[in-house]
XYZ file of C-alpha atoms in Angstrom:
591
model
C 17.428 81.316 52.386
C 19.600 79.511 49.835
C 22.409 82.023 50.465
C 22.228 81.463 54.236
C 22.146 77.708 53.718
C 25.141 77.959 51.377
C 27.122 79.926 53.974
C 26.234 77.426 56.711
C 27.565 74.613 54.527
C 30.763 76.505 53.816
C 31.531 77.973 57.230
C 33.270 74.930 58.780
C 35.601 74.115 55.850
C 36.258 77.817 55.306
C 37.173 78.432 58.958
C 39.374 75.343 59.104
C 41.107 76.263 55.864
C 41.678 79.850 56.950
C 43.081 78.905 60.343
C 45.233 76.104 58.918
C 46.922 78.585 56.551
C 47.182 81.511 58.966
C 48.479 79.634 61.990
C 50.713 77.187 60.107
C 52.607 79.898 58.252
C 52.643 82.615 60.898
C 52.284 81.227 64.419
C 53.016 77.508 64.783
C 56.282 77.607 62.836
C 57.578 80.524 64.897
C 56.591 78.864 68.182
C 58.267 75.582 67.240
C 61.436 77.316 66.012
C 61.617 79.396 69.198
C 61.169 76.334 71.423
C 63.728 74.310 69.476
C 66.349 77.074 69.595
C 65.566 78.615 72.991
C 69.196 79.234 73.863
C 69.715 81.401 70.787
C 67.108 83.993 71.785
C 67.516 86.615 74.485
C 63.831 87.582 74.498
C 60.800 85.644 75.693
C 57.903 84.128 73.757
C 55.588 86.708 75.295
C 57.487 89.480 73.520
C 56.173 88.350 70.133
C 53.778 85.392 70.523
C 50.620 87.406 71.172
C 51.285 89.661 68.182
C 51.836 86.680 65.894
C 48.633 85.093 67.187
C 46.714 88.277 66.339
C 48.257 88.467 62.854
C 47.557 84.781 62.255
C 43.958 85.246 63.407
C 43.489 88.248 61.111
C 44.890 86.341 58.125
C 42.752 83.329 59.005
C 39.553 85.401 59.212
C 40.392 87.177 55.944
C 40.801 83.862 54.126
C 37.601 82.608 55.750
C 35.732 85.703 54.615
C 37.032 85.359 51.044
C 35.863 81.748 50.932
C 32.450 82.586 52.402
C 31.876 85.351 49.850
C 32.993 83.230 46.899
C 30.296 81.137 45.270
C 30.102 78.102 43.051
C 33.195 77.160 41.049
C 35.185 80.128 42.364
C 34.684 78.932 45.947
C 35.807 75.420 45.108
C 38.917 76.626 43.246
C 39.888 78.987 46.069
C 39.227 76.293 48.661
C 41.478 73.914 46.715
C 44.254 76.534 46.557
C 44.097 77.436 50.250
C 43.857 73.759 51.244
C 46.934 73.069 49.111
C 48.864 75.922 50.761
C 47.933 74.709 54.251
C 48.581 71.024 53.545
C 51.927 71.487 51.798
C 53.107 74.099 54.303
C 52.588 71.557 57.070
C 54.189 68.722 55.088
C 57.161 70.909 54.125
C 57.780 72.143 57.659
C 57.433 68.699 59.207
C 59.016 66.335 56.682
C 60.709 68.092 53.757
C 63.180 70.594 55.195
C 66.194 68.523 54.224
C 69.477 70.268 55.090
C 67.767 73.078 56.956
C 69.745 74.331 59.957
C 68.467 75.776 63.172
C 67.666 79.205 61.783
C 66.996 80.577 58.317
C 70.367 82.113 57.607
C 72.705 80.572 60.170
C 73.527 77.796 57.742
C 73.592 79.801 54.544
C 76.404 77.586 53.287
C 74.041 74.616 53.145
C 72.984 73.760 49.639
C 70.017 71.650 48.615
C 70.761 69.049 45.970
C 69.304 69.652 42.523
C 67.576 66.267 42.691
C 65.761 67.081 45.918
C 64.954 70.601 44.700
C 63.278 69.133 41.615
C 61.433 66.546 43.715
C 60.254 69.145 46.231
C 59.091 71.576 43.546
C 57.377 68.828 41.568
C 55.551 67.661 44.695
C 54.172 71.157 45.294
C 53.042 71.453 41.666
C 51.456 67.997 41.555
C 49.602 68.459 44.847
C 48.341 71.848 43.620
C 46.725 70.146 40.656
C 45.283 67.352 42.771
C 43.882 69.729 45.398
C 42.180 71.981 42.851
C 40.866 68.979 40.907
C 39.515 67.397 44.101
C 37.901 70.684 45.175
C 36.112 70.976 41.831
C 34.638 67.512 42.439
C 33.419 68.299 46.001
C 29.899 69.201 44.906
C 29.287 65.728 43.475
C 31.469 63.781 45.886
C 30.785 64.653 49.522
C 33.529 62.246 50.620
C 36.198 64.607 49.188
C 34.890 67.426 51.358
C 34.871 65.155 54.410
C 38.465 64.042 53.775
C 39.550 67.670 53.343
C 37.902 68.662 56.644
C 39.508 65.725 58.466
C 42.953 66.634 57.098
C 42.526 70.295 58.056
C 41.497 69.273 61.592
C 44.596 67.074 61.775
C 46.877 69.879 60.516
C 45.561 72.353 63.072
C 45.200 69.753 65.841
C 48.656 68.188 65.614
C 50.357 71.583 65.543
C 48.276 72.746 68.492
C 49.279 69.642 70.471
C 52.922 70.269 69.545
C 52.630 73.875 70.659
C 51.066 72.857 73.983
C 53.828 70.287 74.580
C 56.380 73.082 74.096
C 54.816 75.288 76.784
C 57.704 74.669 79.272
C 60.186 75.991 76.691
C 57.895 78.760 75.489
C 57.466 80.047 79.040
C 61.183 79.926 79.877
C 62.516 83.325 80.864
C 65.623 84.657 79.114
C 67.391 84.642 82.474
C 66.927 82.602 85.625
C 65.350 85.550 87.421
C 61.807 86.867 87.378
C 60.936 89.491 84.766
C 58.261 92.177 84.807
C 57.189 94.265 81.848
C 56.463 97.958 81.471
C 55.722 100.229 78.550
C 58.392 102.628 77.352
C 59.655 104.482 74.330
C 63.043 104.378 72.697
C 65.074 107.538 73.229
C 65.373 109.707 70.155
C 62.999 107.557 68.134
C 59.318 107.186 67.454
C 59.688 103.407 67.662
C 57.690 101.911 70.519
C 59.673 99.564 72.722
C 58.989 97.406 75.736
C 61.547 97.268 78.527
C 61.511 94.011 80.437
C 63.254 94.610 83.741
C 64.983 91.551 85.125
C 64.990 91.535 88.909
C 68.622 90.957 89.849
C 70.744 91.836 92.806
C 73.014 94.671 91.707
C 76.120 92.684 92.565
C 78.818 92.271 89.918
C 80.465 89.543 92.018
C 77.353 87.370 92.239
C 77.981 84.395 89.947
C 74.230 83.687 89.796
C 73.601 86.963 87.953
C 74.032 86.535 84.218
C 76.862 88.563 82.714
C 77.604 89.607 79.157
C 80.331 91.197 77.047
C 79.768 94.906 76.495
C 80.971 97.594 74.082
C 83.000 99.238 76.870
C 86.532 100.264 75.936
C 86.340 99.239 72.306
C 87.866 102.550 71.175
C 90.686 102.434 73.735
C 94.114 100.871 73.283
C 97.038 100.698 75.664
C 99.713 103.360 75.752
C 102.099 100.442 76.239
C 101.949 97.249 74.189
C 98.908 95.996 72.317
C 97.806 92.657 70.927
C 94.915 93.170 68.516
C 93.045 90.321 66.817
C 90.492 91.223 64.155
C 88.322 88.269 63.140
C 86.238 88.640 60.005
C 83.676 85.868 60.173
C 84.109 83.315 57.373
C 87.174 85.088 55.876
C 87.867 82.394 53.314
C 90.790 82.959 50.943
C 88.288 83.103 48.080
C 87.008 86.396 49.510
C 90.573 87.715 49.709
C 91.047 86.743 46.057
C 87.809 88.510 45.090
C 89.064 91.749 46.629
C 92.487 91.456 44.962
C 90.880 90.744 41.605
C 88.776 93.876 41.973
C 91.645 96.032 43.298
C 95.175 94.493 43.271
C 96.545 97.177 45.600
C 93.713 97.164 48.147
C 95.706 95.384 50.888
C 98.955 97.281 50.289
C 98.059 99.636 53.157
C 98.864 96.852 55.614
C 102.422 98.030 56.207
C 104.491 95.711 58.375
C 102.144 92.771 57.777
C 102.742 89.349 56.242
C 99.986 87.531 54.366
C 99.910 83.743 54.794
C 98.155 82.048 51.879
C 98.154 78.513 53.333
C 96.439 78.833 56.697
C 94.112 76.084 57.978
C 91.464 76.786 60.629
C 90.760 74.037 63.113
C 86.971 74.365 62.896
C 84.484 75.151 60.151
C 82.005 77.220 62.186
C 82.022 80.161 64.592
C 81.305 77.796 67.466
C 83.675 76.508 68.714
C 86.127 78.394 66.459
C 86.024 81.817 68.140
C 86.297 80.538 71.712
C 89.215 78.304 70.723
C 91.023 81.211 69.070
C 90.597 83.341 72.203
C 91.556 80.711 74.755
C 93.897 78.408 72.869
C 91.929 75.411 74.154
C 90.332 73.129 71.528
C 86.877 71.637 71.928
C 86.953 67.846 72.155
C 83.161 67.319 71.721
C 83.101 65.632 75.133
C 80.583 67.945 76.830
C 77.707 70.273 76.029
C 78.354 73.608 74.360
C 77.099 75.470 77.422
C 79.323 73.497 79.789
C 82.419 73.936 77.611
C 81.895 77.653 77.057
C 81.268 78.232 80.766
C 84.547 76.471 81.579
C 87.013 77.326 78.800
C 87.522 81.034 79.536
C 88.280 80.453 83.203
C 90.818 77.686 82.525
C 92.750 79.189 79.602
C 96.516 79.299 80.301
C 96.888 82.020 77.655
C 94.366 84.368 79.277
C 95.954 83.628 82.656
C 99.398 84.522 81.280
C 98.067 87.778 79.866
C 96.722 88.745 83.299
C 100.023 87.820 84.962
C 101.746 90.138 82.481
C 99.393 92.989 83.436
C 97.421 93.004 80.177
C 93.906 94.343 80.019
C 91.787 91.736 78.253
C 88.849 92.977 76.195
C 86.768 90.540 74.174
C 84.198 91.674 71.623
C 82.135 88.770 70.334
C 78.458 87.835 70.494
C 76.756 85.494 72.919
C 75.570 82.002 72.041
C 78.293 81.216 69.480
C 81.117 82.907 71.407
C 79.936 82.424 74.990
C 76.766 81.631 76.917
C 77.343 83.470 80.184
C 80.326 85.765 80.797
C 80.340 85.032 84.545
C 83.336 82.720 84.097
C 85.279 85.707 82.671
C 84.859 87.751 85.860
C 88.263 88.936 87.054
C 89.844 88.207 83.677
C 87.960 90.216 81.055
C 87.492 93.967 81.439
C 84.371 94.637 79.378
C 81.742 92.536 81.162
C 78.642 93.639 83.015
C 75.648 92.097 84.748
C 72.312 91.905 82.974
C 69.808 94.183 84.703
C 67.209 94.148 81.939
C 66.730 93.562 78.256
C 64.916 95.856 75.861
C 62.896 95.118 72.763
C 64.032 98.093 70.690
C 61.921 97.332 67.637
C 58.723 95.407 68.298
C 57.731 95.303 64.625
C 61.216 94.082 63.709
C 61.099 91.303 66.284
C 57.632 90.150 65.217
C 58.651 90.392 61.549
C 61.797 88.320 62.127
C 59.883 85.578 63.911
C 57.209 85.557 61.222
C 59.953 85.255 58.589
C 61.359 82.221 60.420
C 57.909 80.634 60.343
C 57.488 81.362 56.638
C 60.947 79.971 55.905
C 59.968 76.739 57.587
C 56.829 76.297 55.461
C 57.888 77.563 52.050
C 58.986 75.160 49.303
C 62.759 74.748 49.014
C 62.925 76.728 45.791
C 61.558 79.825 47.583
C 63.489 79.593 50.846
C 66.339 81.771 49.574
C 63.875 84.682 49.415
C 63.692 84.638 53.227
C 66.863 85.228 55.256
C 66.835 85.629 59.034
C 69.855 84.655 61.135
C 70.674 84.912 64.825
C 72.528 88.167 64.143
C 69.359 89.672 62.670
C 67.987 89.984 66.210
C 70.923 92.078 67.431
C 69.285 95.403 66.567
C 65.776 94.573 67.746
C 66.636 93.237 71.214
C 69.496 94.289 73.485
C 70.886 93.649 76.946
C 70.907 96.515 79.402
C 73.427 96.947 82.167
C 76.312 99.341 82.635
C 76.911 99.370 78.855
C 75.259 97.942 75.718
C 76.057 94.352 74.819
C 78.526 93.833 71.998
C 76.851 92.427 68.920
C 78.570 91.225 65.767
C 77.139 94.132 63.784
C 79.650 95.886 61.508
C 77.706 99.144 60.958
C 77.463 99.517 64.739
C 81.209 98.860 65.028
C 81.852 101.555 62.411
C 79.786 103.957 64.514
C 81.717 103.083 67.684
C 85.110 103.626 66.028
C 84.380 106.597 63.771
C 85.646 109.178 66.297
C 89.039 107.502 66.591
C 90.972 105.854 69.422
C 92.429 106.939 72.723
C 95.259 105.395 74.761
C 95.066 104.518 78.447
C 97.975 104.154 80.870
C 97.913 100.359 81.058
C 101.024 98.255 80.486
C 99.322 96.325 77.701
C 95.992 95.411 76.138
C 94.736 92.264 74.444
C 91.775 93.187 72.236
C 89.771 90.596 70.271
C 87.211 92.061 67.850
C 84.825 89.712 66.060
C 83.215 91.207 62.930
C 80.474 89.942 60.611
C 82.947 90.128 57.745
C 82.225 87.624 54.993
C 79.153 86.071 56.601
C 75.699 86.649 55.218
C 73.562 88.657 55.616
C 75.761 91.529 54.401
C 74.440 94.665 56.063
C 77.190 97.246 55.469
C 78.590 99.029 52.412
C 82.232 99.987 51.952
C 81.659 103.380 53.594
C 80.287 101.852 56.796
C 76.637 102.636 56.056
C 73.951 100.146 57.062
C 72.283 98.543 54.063
C 69.769 95.793 53.423
C 70.598 92.903 51.115
C 74.198 94.025 50.588
C 77.020 92.123 48.864
C 80.204 90.485 50.145
C 82.748 92.669 48.331
C 81.541 96.066 49.657
C 81.129 94.579 53.152
C 84.712 93.267 53.211
C 86.082 96.532 51.852
C 84.124 98.378 54.529
C 85.605 96.154 57.257
C 89.146 96.752 56.059
C 88.601 100.475 55.803
C 87.635 100.369 59.482
C 90.833 98.430 60.195
C 92.917 100.893 58.160
C 91.441 103.780 60.164
C 92.150 101.852 63.376
C 95.781 101.406 62.302
C 96.076 105.101 61.389
C 94.854 105.980 64.865
C 97.407 103.617 66.434
C 100.124 105.372 64.440
C 98.838 108.745 65.616
C 99.006 107.535 69.215
C 102.519 106.156 68.703
C 101.634 102.570 69.610
C 101.545 100.879 66.201
C 105.144 99.663 65.941
C 105.110 97.887 69.310
C 101.779 96.224 68.583
C 101.064 92.681 67.453
C 98.105 92.591 65.069
C 96.331 89.639 63.449
C 93.587 89.891 60.821
C 92.016 86.554 59.978
C 88.817 84.495 59.922
C 87.363 82.170 62.505
C 86.731 79.628 59.782
C 86.632 79.304 55.982
C 83.523 79.168 53.842
C 81.737 75.829 54.160
C 80.484 75.986 50.543
C 77.989 73.320 51.543
C 77.403 72.357 55.178
C 75.509 69.287 54.012
C 78.255 67.644 51.940
C 81.727 66.354 52.817
C 84.247 68.768 51.230
C 85.798 67.884 47.899
C 87.982 70.999 47.669
C 90.391 72.829 50.011
C 89.302 75.144 52.826
C 91.852 77.938 53.369
C 91.358 80.839 55.814
C 92.917 84.234 55.060
C 95.579 85.457 57.481
C 97.482 88.738 57.899
C 99.995 89.104 60.759
C 102.072 92.062 61.989
C 104.770 91.307 64.540
C 105.848 93.773 67.173
C 108.746 95.869 65.887
C 107.479 96.134 62.320
C 105.852 99.310 61.038
C 106.537 100.658 57.544
C 107.741 97.574 55.659
C 105.725 96.707 52.517
C 103.205 93.884 52.804
C 105.010 90.543 52.514
C 103.750 87.110 51.496
C 104.449 83.653 52.894
C 103.566 80.172 51.605
C 104.352 78.532 54.966
C 101.942 75.772 55.982
C 100.436 77.358 59.090
C 97.277 76.799 61.088
C 95.230 78.008 64.030
C 97.529 76.087 66.403
C 100.223 78.729 65.687
C 98.061 81.727 66.681
C 98.624 81.867 70.465
C 102.346 81.115 70.111
C 102.656 84.005 67.653
C 100.909 86.436 69.994
C 102.965 85.364 73.006
C 106.335 85.465 71.258
C 105.733 88.656 69.301
C 104.543 90.555 72.385
C 107.225 89.081 74.655
C 104.748 87.611 77.129
C 106.547 85.944 80.038
C 105.240 82.423 80.480
C 106.135 78.969 81.693
C 103.778 77.397 79.162
C 104.890 75.966 75.819
C 102.483 77.241 73.174
C 104.347 75.651 70.275
C 105.667 77.366 67.172
C 104.619 80.733 65.816
C 103.592 81.404 62.226
C 107.059 82.773 61.515
C 108.832 79.675 62.815
C 107.340 77.474 60.085
C 109.678 77.250 57.107
C 108.162 77.781 53.659
C 109.630 74.534 52.375
C 108.507 72.492 55.384
C 105.672 69.973 55.136
C 103.401 70.240 58.164
C 100.406 68.122 59.218
C 97.443 70.280 60.208
C 93.857 69.430 61.108
C 90.490 70.813 60.007
C 87.323 69.600 61.726
C 84.514 69.990 59.214
C 81.159 70.138 60.972
C 78.786 68.342 58.609
C 75.075 69.016 59.015
C 73.471 65.618 58.445
C 69.678 65.417 58.744
C 69.538 67.203 62.084
C 72.751 65.746 63.504
C 76.327 67.002 63.289
C 79.144 64.782 62.088
C 82.721 65.877 62.746
C 84.832 65.045 59.706
C 88.447 65.370 60.851
C 90.806 66.078 57.966
C 94.578 65.712 58.373
C 96.229 68.050 55.877
C 99.870 67.181 55.130
C 101.580 69.421 52.606
C 100.113 72.306 50.637
C 96.585 73.008 51.759
C 95.587 74.207 48.289
C 96.094 70.663 46.951
C 93.063 68.644 48.027
C 94.909 65.373 47.481
C 96.731 66.283 50.705
C 93.448 66.302 52.658
C 92.822 62.888 54.253
C 89.840 61.959 56.453
C 91.125 60.416 59.676
C 87.818 60.197 61.552
C 84.081 60.684 61.063
C 82.090 60.958 64.310
C 78.393 61.718 64.773
C 78.134 63.935 67.872
C 74.375 64.575 67.613
C 73.734 68.272 68.154
C 76.741 70.605 67.992
C 75.097 73.494 69.840
C 73.432 71.701 72.766
């Protein structure tokens, strides 16, 4: 009888404790992250929510069972530990994630100050002691048990209310059309997948049907003239220097190229950097990201000039940061298709990624680096389906697409923009193009350039290399710390080959160039006929000339984004030449 009575006394606090831990760390965090970043996810909440709920329930019941079995002092110590984990997980996720970006890995440049790290760690340690001490006193002081139960009810209750309030976002479909689900299996694999078929009219001209950039034509160049732009994400000059230090002759294979060691990128992040590089139109922070991206591709004078000059335009970049809906590219860009369905290729991977996001949210700051999940991590687990697979910024996949070489079509010219993961974490490729987990920057960069070298060799084989204009650069430099105003230069690596050059040794220039010179260089090198004035090319800037350039540093500031506009006059490597000319809080950069 005493055992049954003991269990009855323990069942409520044990259940509350178990469910507070299980659902806080596994379910609620994932649901809140999904709702807060809905535009970043192709899939729906139903594709993973039920699985996370089951896992959270299983963990909750396991903790409950452990507490019910434990007796005496052991029960009180375990209750104190689990209460501490639940309480601090909630506090951390709600109040203490200073400097945390939208996803666990998309702002890997953000650093947490040592002072806050010490404070955060100390708080976890102190509360651990207090929770265990209080639990040991529960037998004599019933009030402690009552307070603990009330707090656990509040932790579970407030998160439940928050989850319910997010139902409109959680039930949003990934497209504006109705989706139905059916079971399926992935071809050539034992992995179970679910295909969610989106009911669309099979009409490529219908602007209401969502469109996306595909992998189509990525291994084709023009038999005429080519403009090729390779963008290695976050190709800061420090990464270039790391490669040269490891192998001084590594870049010598870039025959006909010039390396510019003083190149300033206009922006500090992929959005709006990539879209600006493609279109030549800067973002003025005067409209939402979705509105600007839906408009900029259709109004670009550069893309219009390419079409007038009979160039095929093929863009290979990922959605969300590069575009939101490719419908505005219809009639301009070759490699687009309508979404007919999306497929969850790896259910376990999707559920695991979302659970990792939830854990990241709740863990103390000192442990967050052990969890890394970025937007790009979802590229392999969920994919668009239409006439061709969607292009994802996934370097091992790119290696696979290009490994059989290139072919040439009969077009007059091609403009090809290829966005690669490059220097951006997580590094998932080695120098031989193999997919790896937890890789390093140096092998990843070497692997990217080996792909580019093979691409160039194929262009030579096809006889189109000399007439081609090729740029290898980054969309932005390394932020070092997205949460602090820069105190050192930000230089982006830049290699350029003009049309007409082929076998000349790699040259070097100290000219003060910037992203504003990119479109002019492409137009003038390729001989594009235009009535537009795109300014000066990289090669029209004298090495002894002082030029004023701008870098908009996007500062993550407690949930908001501040645009710190630097005017850089003179050598970019000298930070005394970097002057702040404006500091504007724009709220959210991505919305």
